[in-house]
Tab-separated table of C-alpha atoms in Angstrom:
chain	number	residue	atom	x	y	z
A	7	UNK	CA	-20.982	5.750	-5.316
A	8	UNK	CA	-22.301	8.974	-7.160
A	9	UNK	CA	-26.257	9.282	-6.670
A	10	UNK	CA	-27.063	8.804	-10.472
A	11	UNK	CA	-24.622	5.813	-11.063
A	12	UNK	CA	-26.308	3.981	-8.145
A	13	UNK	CA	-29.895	5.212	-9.377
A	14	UNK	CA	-29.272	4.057	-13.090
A	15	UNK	CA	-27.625	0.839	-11.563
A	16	UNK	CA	-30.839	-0.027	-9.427
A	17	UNK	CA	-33.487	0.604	-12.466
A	18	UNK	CA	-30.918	-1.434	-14.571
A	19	UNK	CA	-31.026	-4.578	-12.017
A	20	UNK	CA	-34.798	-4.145	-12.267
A	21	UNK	CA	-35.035	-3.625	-15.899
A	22	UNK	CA	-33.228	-7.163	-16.258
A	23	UNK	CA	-34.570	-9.041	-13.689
A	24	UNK	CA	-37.955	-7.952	-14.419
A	25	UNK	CA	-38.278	-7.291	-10.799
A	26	UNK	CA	-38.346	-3.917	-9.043
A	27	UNK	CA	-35.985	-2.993	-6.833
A	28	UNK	CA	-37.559	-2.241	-3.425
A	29	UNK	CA	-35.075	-2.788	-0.737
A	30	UNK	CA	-31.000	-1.398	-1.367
A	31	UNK	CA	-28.219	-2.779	0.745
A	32	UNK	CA	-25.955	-0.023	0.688
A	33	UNK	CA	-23.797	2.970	2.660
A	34	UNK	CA	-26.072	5.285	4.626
A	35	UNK	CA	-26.239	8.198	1.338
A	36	UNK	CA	-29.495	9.751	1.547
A	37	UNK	CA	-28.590	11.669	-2.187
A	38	UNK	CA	-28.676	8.082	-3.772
A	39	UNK	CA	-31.586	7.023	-2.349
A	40	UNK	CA	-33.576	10.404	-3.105
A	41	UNK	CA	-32.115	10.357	-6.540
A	42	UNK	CA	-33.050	6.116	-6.456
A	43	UNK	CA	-36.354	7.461	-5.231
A	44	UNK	CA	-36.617	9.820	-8.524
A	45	UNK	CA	-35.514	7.310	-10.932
A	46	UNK	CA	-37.505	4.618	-10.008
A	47	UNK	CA	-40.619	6.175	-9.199
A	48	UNK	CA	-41.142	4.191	-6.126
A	49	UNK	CA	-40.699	4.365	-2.269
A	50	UNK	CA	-37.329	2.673	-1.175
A	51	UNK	CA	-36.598	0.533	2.339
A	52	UNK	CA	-32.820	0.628	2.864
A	53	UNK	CA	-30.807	-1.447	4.595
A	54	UNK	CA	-27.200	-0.769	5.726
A	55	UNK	CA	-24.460	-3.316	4.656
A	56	UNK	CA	-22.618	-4.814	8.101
A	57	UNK	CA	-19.518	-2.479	6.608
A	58	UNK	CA	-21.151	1.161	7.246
A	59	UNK	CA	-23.181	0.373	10.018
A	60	UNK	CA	-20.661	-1.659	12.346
A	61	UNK	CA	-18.981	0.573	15.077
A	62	UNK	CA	-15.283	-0.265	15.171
A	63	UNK	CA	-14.274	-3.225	17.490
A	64	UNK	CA	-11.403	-1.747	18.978
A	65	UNK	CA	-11.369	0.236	22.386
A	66	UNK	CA	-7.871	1.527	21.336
A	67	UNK	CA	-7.445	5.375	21.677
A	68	UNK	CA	-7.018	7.002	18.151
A	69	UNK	CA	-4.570	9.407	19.774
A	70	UNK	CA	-2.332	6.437	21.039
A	71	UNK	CA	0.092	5.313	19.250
A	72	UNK	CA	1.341	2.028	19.071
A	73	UNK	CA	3.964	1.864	15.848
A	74	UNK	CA	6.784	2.879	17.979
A	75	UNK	CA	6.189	-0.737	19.370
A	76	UNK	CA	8.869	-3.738	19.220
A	77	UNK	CA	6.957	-4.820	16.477
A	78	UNK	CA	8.588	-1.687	14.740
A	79	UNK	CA	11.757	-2.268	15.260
A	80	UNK	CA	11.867	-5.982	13.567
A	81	UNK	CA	10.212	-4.408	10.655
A	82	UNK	CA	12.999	-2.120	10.255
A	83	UNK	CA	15.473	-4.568	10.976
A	84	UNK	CA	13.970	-6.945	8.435
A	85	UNK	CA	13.930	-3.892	5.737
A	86	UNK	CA	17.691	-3.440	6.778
A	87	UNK	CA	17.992	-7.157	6.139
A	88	UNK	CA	16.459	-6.747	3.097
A	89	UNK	CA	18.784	-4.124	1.598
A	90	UNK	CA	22.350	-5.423	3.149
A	91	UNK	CA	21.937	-8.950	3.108
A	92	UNK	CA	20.167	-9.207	-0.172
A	93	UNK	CA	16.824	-10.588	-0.668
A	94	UNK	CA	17.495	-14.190	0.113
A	95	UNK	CA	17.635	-13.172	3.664
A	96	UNK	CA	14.323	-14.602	4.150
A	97	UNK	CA	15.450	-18.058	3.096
A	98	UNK	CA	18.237	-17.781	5.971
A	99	UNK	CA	16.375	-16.960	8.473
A	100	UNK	CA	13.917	-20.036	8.125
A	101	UNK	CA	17.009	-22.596	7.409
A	102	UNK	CA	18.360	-21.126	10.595
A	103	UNK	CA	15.248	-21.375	12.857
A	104	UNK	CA	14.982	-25.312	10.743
A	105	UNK	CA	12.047	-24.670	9.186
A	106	UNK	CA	11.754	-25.256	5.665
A	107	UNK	CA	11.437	-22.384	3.231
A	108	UNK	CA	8.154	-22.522	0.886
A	109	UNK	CA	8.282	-22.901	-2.399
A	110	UNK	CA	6.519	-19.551	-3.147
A	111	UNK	CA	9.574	-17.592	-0.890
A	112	UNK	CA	12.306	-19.042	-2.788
A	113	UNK	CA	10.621	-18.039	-5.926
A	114	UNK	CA	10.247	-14.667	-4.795
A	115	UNK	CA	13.395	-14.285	-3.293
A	116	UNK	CA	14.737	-15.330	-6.516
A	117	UNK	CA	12.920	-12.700	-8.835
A	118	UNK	CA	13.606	-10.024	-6.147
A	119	UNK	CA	17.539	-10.807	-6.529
A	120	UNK	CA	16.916	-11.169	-10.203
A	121	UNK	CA	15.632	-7.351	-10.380
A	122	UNK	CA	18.015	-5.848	-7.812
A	123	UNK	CA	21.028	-7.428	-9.806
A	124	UNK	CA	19.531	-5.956	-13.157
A	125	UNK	CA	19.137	-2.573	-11.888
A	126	UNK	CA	23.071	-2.285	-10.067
A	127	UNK	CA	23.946	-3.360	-13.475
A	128	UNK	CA	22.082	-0.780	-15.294
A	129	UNK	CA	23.646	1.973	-13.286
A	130	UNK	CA	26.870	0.444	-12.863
A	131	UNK	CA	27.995	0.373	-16.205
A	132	UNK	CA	26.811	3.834	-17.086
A	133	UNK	CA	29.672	6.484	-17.763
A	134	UNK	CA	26.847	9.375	-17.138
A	135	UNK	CA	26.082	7.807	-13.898
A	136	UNK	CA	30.255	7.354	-12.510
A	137	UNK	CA	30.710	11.116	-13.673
A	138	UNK	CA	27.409	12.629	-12.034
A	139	UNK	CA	28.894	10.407	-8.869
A	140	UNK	CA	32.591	11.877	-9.625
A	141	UNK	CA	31.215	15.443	-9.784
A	142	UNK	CA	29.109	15.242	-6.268
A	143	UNK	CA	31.639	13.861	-4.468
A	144	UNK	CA	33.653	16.805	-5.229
A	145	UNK	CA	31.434	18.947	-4.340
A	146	UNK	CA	30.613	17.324	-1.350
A	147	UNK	CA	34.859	17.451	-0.229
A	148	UNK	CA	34.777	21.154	-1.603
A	149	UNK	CA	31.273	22.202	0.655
A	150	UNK	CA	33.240	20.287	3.721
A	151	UNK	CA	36.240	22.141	2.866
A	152	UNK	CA	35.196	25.126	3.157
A	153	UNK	CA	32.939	24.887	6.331
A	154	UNK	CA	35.644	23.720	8.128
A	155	UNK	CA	38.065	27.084	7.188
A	156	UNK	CA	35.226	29.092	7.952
A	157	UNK	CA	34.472	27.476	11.508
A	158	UNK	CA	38.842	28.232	12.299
């Protein structure tokens, strides 16, 4: 928070409460609480939320690295899923492992399929888009083409 906004905000909470505003829970800023200081016109004891103050509770290394994990690779296969199989993939899986599919996924899966089905039609139809595709795949052949009578 910007040192005035939190100075105007602290005489405004005591302006309407009719109370003053002696003790701040907030990040450890020293420019808001000199500014709060200013504004107010009174001495300030701050106390740091739980948020700032905490140290972090893990021991892990910063430096390691642990997204190259199996985890990983199911979240790639289940994007893979996503864009072969279709969006309903989800719905498979749980009638496969017998559990039943919530009402929430189907709904989803549903929309998903809805928007993916509206946007292969959009492009689909479009004679700018099959001549664009026409053109770059003769390129493409033509680039090939000619890399490989250069490489004889």
């Amino acid at each position: 928070m910007e040192a005035f906004t939190g100075a105007k905000l602290m005489q405004n909470i005591g302006d309407l409460s009719h109370q003053p505003v002696s003790i701040p829970i907030m990040d450890d800023d020293a420019a808001t609480m000199s500014k709060a200081k200013e504004v107010l016109g009174h001495d300030l004891e701050k106390w740091s939320d739980i948020g700032h103050s905490k140290k972090s509770a893990s021991k892990v290394h910063k430096r390691t690295c642990y997204s190259t994990s199996e985890s990983l690779e199911n979240r790639i296969a289940a994007a893979a899923a996503q864009k072969n199989i279709g969006y309903n993939y989800m719905e498979d899986v749980f009638v496969k492992a017998h559990v039943s599919p919530s009402k929430i996924l189907e709904v989803n899966c549903q929309k998903l399929s809805k928007e993916k089905k509206k946007r292969q039609l959009k492009f689909e139809g479009d004679p700018e888009i099959k001549k664009r595709k026409l053109l770059m795949k003769k390129e493409k052949r033509s680039n090939t083409e000619s890399l490989e009578k250069k490489a004889k």
